[in-house]
N, C-alpha and C. Protein backbone atom coordinates (compact mmCIF):
# COMPACT_ATOMS: atom_id res chain seq x y z
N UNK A 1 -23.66 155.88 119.78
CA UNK A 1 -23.04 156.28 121.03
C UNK A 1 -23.18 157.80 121.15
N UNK A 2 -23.71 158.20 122.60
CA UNK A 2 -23.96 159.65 122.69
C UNK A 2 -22.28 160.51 122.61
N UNK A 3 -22.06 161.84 122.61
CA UNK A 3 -21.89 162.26 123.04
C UNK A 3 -21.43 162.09 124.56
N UNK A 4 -21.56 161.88 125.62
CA UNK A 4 -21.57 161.86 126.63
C UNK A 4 -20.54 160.45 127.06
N UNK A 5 -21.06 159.44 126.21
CA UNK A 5 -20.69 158.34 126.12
C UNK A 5 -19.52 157.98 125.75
N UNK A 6 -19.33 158.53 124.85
CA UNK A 6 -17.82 158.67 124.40
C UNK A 6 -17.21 159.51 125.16
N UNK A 7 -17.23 160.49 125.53
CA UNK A 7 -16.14 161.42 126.53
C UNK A 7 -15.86 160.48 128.04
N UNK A 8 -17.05 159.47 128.29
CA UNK A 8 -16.69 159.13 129.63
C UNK A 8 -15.65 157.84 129.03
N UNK A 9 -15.27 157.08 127.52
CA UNK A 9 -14.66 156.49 127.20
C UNK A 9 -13.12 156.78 127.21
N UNK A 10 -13.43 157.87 126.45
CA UNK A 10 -11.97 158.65 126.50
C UNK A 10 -11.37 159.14 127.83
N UNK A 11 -12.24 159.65 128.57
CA UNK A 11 -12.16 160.05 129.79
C UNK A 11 -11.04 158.44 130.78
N UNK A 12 -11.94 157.73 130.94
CA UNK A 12 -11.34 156.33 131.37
C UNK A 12 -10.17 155.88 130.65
N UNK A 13 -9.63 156.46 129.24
CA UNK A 13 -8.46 155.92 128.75
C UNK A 13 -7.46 156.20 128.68
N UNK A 14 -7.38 157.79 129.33
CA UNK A 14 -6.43 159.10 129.17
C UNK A 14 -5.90 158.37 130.15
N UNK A 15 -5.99 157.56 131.79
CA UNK A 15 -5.28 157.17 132.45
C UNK A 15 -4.61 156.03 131.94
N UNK A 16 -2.89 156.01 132.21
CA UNK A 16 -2.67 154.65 132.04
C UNK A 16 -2.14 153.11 132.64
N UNK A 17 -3.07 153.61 134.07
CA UNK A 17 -3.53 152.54 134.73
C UNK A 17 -4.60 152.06 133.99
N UNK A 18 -5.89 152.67 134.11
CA UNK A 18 -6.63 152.02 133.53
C UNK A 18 -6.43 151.30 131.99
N UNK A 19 -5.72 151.88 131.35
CA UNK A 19 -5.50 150.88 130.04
C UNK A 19 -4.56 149.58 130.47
N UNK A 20 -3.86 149.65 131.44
CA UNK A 20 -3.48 148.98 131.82
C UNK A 20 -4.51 147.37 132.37
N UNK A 21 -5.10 147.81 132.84
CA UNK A 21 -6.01 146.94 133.88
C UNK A 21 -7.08 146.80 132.32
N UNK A 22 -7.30 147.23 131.56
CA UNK A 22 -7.72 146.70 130.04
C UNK A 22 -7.47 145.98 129.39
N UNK A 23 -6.49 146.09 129.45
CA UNK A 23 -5.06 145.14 128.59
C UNK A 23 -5.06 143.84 129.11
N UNK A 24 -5.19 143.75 130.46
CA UNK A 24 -4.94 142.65 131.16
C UNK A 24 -6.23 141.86 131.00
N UNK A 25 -7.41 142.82 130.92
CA UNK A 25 -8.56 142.16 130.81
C UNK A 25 -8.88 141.57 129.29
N UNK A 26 -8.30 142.09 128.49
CA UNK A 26 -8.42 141.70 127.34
C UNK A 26 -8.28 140.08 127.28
N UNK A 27 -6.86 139.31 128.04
CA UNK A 27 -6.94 138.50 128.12
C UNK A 27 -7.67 137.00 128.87
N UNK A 28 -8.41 137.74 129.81
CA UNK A 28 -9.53 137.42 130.39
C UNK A 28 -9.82 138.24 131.25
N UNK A 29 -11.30 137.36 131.96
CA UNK A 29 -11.93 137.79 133.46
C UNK A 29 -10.73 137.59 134.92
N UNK A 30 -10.38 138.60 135.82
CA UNK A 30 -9.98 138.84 136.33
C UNK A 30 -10.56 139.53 137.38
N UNK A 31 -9.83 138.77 139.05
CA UNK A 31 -10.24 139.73 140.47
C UNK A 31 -9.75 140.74 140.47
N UNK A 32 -10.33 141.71 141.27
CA UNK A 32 -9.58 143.00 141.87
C UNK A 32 -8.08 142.47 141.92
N UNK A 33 -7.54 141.76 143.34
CA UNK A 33 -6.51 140.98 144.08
C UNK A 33 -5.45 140.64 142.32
N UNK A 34 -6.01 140.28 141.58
CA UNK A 34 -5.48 139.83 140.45
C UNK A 34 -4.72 141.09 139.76
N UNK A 35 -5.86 141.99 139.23
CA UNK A 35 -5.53 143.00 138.65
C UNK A 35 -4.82 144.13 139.49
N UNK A 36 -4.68 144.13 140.89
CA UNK A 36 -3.96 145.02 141.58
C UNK A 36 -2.59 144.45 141.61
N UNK A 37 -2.32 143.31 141.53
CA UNK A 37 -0.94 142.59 141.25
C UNK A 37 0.36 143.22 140.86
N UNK A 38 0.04 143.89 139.80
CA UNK A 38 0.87 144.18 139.14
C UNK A 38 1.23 145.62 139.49
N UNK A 39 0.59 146.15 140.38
CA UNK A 39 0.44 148.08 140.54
C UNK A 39 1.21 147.76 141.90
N UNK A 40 1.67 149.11 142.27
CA UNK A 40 1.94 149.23 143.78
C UNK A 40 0.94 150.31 144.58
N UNK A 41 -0.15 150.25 144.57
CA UNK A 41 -1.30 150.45 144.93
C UNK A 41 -2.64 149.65 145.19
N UNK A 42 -3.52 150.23 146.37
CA UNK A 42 -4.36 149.69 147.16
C UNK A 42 -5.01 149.12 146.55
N UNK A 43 -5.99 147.64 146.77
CA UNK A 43 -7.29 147.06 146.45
C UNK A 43 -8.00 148.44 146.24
N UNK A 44 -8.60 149.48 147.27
CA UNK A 44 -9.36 150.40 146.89
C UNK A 44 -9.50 151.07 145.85
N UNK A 45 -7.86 151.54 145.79
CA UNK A 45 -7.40 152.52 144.62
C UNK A 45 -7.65 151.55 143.14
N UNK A 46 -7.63 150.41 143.08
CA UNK A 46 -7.91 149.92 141.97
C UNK A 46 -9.21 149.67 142.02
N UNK A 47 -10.02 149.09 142.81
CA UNK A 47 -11.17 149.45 142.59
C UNK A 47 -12.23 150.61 142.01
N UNK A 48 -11.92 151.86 142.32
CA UNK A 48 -12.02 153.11 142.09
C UNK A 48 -11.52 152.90 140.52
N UNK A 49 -11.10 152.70 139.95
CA UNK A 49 -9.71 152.50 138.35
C UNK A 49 -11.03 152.16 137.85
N UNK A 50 -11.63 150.65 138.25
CA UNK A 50 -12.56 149.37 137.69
C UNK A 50 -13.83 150.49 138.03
N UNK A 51 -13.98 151.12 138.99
CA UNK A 51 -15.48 151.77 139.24
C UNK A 51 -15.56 153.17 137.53
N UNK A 52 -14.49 153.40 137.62
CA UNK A 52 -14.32 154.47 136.33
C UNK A 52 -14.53 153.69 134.95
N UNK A 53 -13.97 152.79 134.76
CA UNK A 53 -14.03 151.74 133.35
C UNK A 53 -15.21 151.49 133.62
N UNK A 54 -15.89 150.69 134.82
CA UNK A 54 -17.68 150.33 134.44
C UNK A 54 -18.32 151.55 134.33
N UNK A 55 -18.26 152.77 134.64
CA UNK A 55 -19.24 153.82 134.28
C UNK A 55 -19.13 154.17 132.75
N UNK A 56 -17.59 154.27 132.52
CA UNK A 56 -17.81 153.80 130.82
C UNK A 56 -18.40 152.67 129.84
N UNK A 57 -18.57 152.09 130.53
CA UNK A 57 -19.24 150.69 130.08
C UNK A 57 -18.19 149.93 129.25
N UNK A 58 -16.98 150.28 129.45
CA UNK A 58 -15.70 149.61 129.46
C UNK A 58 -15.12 147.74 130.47
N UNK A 59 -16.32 147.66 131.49
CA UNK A 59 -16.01 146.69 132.33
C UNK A 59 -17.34 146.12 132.86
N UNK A 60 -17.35 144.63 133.12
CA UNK A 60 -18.45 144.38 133.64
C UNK A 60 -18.61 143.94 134.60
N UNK A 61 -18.75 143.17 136.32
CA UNK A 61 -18.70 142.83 136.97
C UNK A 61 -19.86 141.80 136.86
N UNK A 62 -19.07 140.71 137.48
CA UNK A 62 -19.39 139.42 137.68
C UNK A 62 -19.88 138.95 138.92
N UNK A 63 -21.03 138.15 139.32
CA UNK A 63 -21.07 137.99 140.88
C UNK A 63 -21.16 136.39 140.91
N UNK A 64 -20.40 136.00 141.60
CA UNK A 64 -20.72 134.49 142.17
C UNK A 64 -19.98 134.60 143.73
N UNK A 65 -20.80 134.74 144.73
CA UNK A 65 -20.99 134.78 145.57
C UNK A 65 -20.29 135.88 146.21
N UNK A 66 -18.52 135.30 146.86
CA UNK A 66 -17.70 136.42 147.38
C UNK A 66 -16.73 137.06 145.70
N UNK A 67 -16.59 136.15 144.69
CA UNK A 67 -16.14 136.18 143.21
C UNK A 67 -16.68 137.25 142.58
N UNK A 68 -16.22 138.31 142.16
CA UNK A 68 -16.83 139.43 141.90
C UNK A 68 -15.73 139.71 140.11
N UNK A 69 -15.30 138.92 139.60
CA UNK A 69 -14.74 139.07 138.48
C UNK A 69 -14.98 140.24 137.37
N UNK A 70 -13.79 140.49 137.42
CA UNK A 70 -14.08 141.84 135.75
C UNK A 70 -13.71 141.46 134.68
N UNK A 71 -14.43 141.48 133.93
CA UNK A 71 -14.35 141.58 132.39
C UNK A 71 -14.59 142.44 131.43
N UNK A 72 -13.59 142.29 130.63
CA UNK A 72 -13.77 143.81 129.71
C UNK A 72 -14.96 143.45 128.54
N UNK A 73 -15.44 144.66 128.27
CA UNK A 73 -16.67 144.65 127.31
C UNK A 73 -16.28 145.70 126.19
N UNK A 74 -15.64 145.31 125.08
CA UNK A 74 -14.68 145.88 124.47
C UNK A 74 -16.39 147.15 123.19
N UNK A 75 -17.26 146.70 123.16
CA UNK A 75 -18.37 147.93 122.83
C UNK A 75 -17.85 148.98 122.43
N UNK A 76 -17.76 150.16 124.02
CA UNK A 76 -17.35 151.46 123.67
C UNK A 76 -15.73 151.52 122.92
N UNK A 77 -15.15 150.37 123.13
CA UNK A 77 -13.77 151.03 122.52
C UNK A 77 -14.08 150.50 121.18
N UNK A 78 -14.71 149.78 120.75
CA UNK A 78 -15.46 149.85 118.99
C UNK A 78 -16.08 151.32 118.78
N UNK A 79 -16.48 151.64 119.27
CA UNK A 79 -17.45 153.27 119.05
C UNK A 79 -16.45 154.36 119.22
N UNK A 80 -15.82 154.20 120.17
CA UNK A 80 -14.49 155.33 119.96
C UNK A 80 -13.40 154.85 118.70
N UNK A 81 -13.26 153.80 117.96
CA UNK A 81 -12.57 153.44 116.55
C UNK A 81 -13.20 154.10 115.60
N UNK A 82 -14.33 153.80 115.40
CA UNK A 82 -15.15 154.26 114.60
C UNK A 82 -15.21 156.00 114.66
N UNK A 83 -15.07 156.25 115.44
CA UNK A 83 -14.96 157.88 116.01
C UNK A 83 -13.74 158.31 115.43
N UNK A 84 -12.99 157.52 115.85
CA UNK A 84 -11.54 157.93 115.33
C UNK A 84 -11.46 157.67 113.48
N UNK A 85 -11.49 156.67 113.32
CA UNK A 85 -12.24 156.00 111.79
C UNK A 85 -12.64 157.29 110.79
N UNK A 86 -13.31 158.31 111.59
CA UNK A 86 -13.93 159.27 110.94
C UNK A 86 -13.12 159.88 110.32
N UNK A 87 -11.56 160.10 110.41
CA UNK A 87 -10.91 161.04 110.84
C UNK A 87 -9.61 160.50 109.58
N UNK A 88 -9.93 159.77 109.45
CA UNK A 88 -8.92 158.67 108.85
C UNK A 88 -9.44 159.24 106.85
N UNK A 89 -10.17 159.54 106.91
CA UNK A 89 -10.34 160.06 105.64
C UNK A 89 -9.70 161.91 105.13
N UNK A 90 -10.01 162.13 106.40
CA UNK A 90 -9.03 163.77 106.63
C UNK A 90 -7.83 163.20 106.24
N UNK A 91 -7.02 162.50 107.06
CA UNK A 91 -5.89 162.18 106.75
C UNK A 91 -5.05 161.53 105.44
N UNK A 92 -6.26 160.74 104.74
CA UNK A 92 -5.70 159.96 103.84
C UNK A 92 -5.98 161.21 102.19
N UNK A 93 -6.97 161.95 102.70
CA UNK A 93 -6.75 163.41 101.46
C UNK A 93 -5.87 163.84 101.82
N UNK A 94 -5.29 165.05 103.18
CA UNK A 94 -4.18 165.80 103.13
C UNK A 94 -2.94 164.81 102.98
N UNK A 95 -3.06 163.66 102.75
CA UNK A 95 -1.63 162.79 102.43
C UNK A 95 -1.14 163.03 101.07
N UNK A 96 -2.54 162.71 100.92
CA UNK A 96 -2.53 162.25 99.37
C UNK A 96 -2.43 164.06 98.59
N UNK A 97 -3.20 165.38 99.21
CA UNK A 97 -2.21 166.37 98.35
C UNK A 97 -1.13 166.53 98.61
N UNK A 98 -0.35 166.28 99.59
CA UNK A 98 0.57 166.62 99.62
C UNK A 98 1.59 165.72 98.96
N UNK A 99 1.71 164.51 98.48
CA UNK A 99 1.85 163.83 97.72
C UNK A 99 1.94 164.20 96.52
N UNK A 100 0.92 164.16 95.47
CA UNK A 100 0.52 165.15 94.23
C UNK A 100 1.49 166.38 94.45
N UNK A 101 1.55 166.83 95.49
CA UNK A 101 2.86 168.24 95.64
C UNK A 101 3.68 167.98 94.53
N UNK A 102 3.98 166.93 96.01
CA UNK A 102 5.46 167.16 95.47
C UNK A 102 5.99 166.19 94.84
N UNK A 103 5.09 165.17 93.96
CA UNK A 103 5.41 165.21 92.51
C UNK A 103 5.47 165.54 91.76
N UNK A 104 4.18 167.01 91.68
CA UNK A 104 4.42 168.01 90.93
C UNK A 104 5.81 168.45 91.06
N UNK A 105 6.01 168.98 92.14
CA UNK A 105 7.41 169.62 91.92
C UNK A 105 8.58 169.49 90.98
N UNK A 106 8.55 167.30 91.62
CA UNK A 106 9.63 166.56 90.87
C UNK A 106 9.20 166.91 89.78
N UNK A 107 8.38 167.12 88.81
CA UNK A 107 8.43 166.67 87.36
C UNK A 107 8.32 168.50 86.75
N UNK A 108 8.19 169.36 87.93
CA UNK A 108 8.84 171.00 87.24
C UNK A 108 10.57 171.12 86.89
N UNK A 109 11.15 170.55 87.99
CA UNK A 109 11.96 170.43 88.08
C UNK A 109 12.93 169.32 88.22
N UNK A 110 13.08 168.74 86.77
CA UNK A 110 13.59 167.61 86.33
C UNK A 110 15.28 167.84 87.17
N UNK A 111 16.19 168.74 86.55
CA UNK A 111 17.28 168.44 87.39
C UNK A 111 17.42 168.20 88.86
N UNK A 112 16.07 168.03 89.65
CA UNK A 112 16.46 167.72 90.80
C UNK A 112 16.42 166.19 91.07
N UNK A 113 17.35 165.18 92.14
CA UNK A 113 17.31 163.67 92.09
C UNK A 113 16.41 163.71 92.94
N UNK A 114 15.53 162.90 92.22
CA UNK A 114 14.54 161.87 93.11
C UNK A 114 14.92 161.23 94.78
N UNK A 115 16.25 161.03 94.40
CA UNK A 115 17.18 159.87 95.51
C UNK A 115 18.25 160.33 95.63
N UNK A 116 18.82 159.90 96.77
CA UNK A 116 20.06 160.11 97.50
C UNK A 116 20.24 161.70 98.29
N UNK A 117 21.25 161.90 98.76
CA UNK A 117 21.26 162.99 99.95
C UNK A 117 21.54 163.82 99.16
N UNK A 118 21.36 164.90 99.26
CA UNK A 118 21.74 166.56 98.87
C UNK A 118 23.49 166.54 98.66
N UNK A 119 24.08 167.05 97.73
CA UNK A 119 25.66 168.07 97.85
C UNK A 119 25.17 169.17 97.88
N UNK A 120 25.45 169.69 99.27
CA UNK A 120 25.15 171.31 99.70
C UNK A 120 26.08 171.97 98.52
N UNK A 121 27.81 171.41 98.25
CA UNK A 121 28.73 172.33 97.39
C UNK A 121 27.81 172.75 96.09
N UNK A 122 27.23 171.69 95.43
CA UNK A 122 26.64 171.68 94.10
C UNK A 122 25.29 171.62 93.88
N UNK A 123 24.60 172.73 93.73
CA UNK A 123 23.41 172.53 93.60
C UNK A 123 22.90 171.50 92.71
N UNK A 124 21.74 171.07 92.54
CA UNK A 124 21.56 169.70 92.12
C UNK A 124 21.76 168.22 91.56
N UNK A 125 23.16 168.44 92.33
CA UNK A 125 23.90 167.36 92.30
C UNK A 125 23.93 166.32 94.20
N UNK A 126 24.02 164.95 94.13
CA UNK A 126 23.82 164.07 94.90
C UNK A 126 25.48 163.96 95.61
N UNK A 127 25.40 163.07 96.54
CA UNK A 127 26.45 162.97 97.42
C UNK A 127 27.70 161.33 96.34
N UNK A 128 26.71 161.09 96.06
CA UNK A 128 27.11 159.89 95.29
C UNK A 128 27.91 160.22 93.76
N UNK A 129 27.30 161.75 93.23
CA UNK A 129 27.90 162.18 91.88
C UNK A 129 29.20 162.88 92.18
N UNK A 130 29.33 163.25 93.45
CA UNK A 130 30.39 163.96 94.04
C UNK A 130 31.54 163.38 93.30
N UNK A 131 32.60 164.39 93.05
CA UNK A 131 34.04 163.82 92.88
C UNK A 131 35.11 163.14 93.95
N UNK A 132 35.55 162.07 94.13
CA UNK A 132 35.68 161.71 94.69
C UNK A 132 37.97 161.81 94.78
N UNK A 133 38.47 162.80 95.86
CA UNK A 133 39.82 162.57 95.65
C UNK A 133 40.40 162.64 97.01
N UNK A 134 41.03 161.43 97.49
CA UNK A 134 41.49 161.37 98.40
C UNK A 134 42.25 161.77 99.20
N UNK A 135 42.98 163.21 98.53
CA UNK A 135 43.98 164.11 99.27
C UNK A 135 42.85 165.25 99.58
N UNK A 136 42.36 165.62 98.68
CA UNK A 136 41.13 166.58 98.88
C UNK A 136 39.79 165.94 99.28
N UNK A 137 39.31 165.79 100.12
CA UNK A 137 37.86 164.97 100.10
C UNK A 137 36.77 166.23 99.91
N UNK A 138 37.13 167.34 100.10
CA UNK A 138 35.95 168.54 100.00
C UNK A 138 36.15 168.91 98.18
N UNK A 139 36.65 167.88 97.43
CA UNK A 139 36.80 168.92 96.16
C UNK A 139 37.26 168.70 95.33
C-alpha cells in the first residue's frame, strides 16, 4: 500500500460518519436509502460519505439495474493494521523498560511495599500496617 493510499484511508476514517456507515457495512451489502437511515442527513450528503470510502477503496458499489448496493471491502483497513502493527513493537519495548524500572527500584529498595496504598504519616509503611484506635483514628 502506497503512501498515498493509506492517507486517503485514514483520511475516510477520521470522520465518524463514515465509520459509521462501515460498521453497518460490515454487516452486510447495503442501499444508500438504507445506510442514510440512521443519520439525519440527505441521500446526497451520504452519498458524498460512500463517494469518500470508495476513493479509499474502503467500499464497493454494486449495480443491478436501479440496485446500486455498498459493500465494504475491508483490504485497506488490513493495510492500515498492519501500519499500525508496526508500531506495536515500539510499544511493547518502552513497556517492557519501564517495567525492568521499576523492578529495579523494588528490589533497591526492599523497605518499600510492593502492595497496598501509601501512609503519607509513615514513610514506608502501608495503610493496612497503620495503628488502628478508635478515639484517635489519625494516630
Amino acid at each position: 500500500m502506497t503512501t498515498d493510499e493509506l492517507s486517503r484511508t485514514f483520511s475516510a476514517l477520521g470522520d465518524p460518519t463514515r465509520r459509521a456507515i462501515l460498521a453497518r457495512l460490515a454487516a452486510g451489502e447495503a442501499t444508500v436509502g438504507e445506510l442514510a437511515a440512521p443519520f439525519d442527513m440527505t441521500f446526497a450528503a451520504v452519498s458524498k460519505h460512500l463517494r469518500v470510502l470508495q476513493d479509499a477503496g474502503l467500499v464497493s458499489r454494486g449495480r443491478d439495474a436501479q440496485y446500486r448496493p455498498a459493500r465494504l471491502d475491508a483490504r485497506p483497513l488490513a493495510e492500515a493494521s498492519r501500519w499500525i502493527g508496526d508500531y506495536s513493537q515500539f510499544w511493547d519495548d518502552n513497556l517492557g523498560a519501564i517495567d525492568s524500572y521499576l523492578s529495579s527500584l523494588q528490589q533497591l529498595n526492599g523497605s518499600l511495599p510492593t502492595s497496598g496504598p501509601r501512609d503519607r504519616r509513615s514513610p514506608g509503611r502501608t495503610t493496612t500496617d497503620a495503628p488502628h484506635d478508635k478515639e484517635n483514628p489519625d494516630g
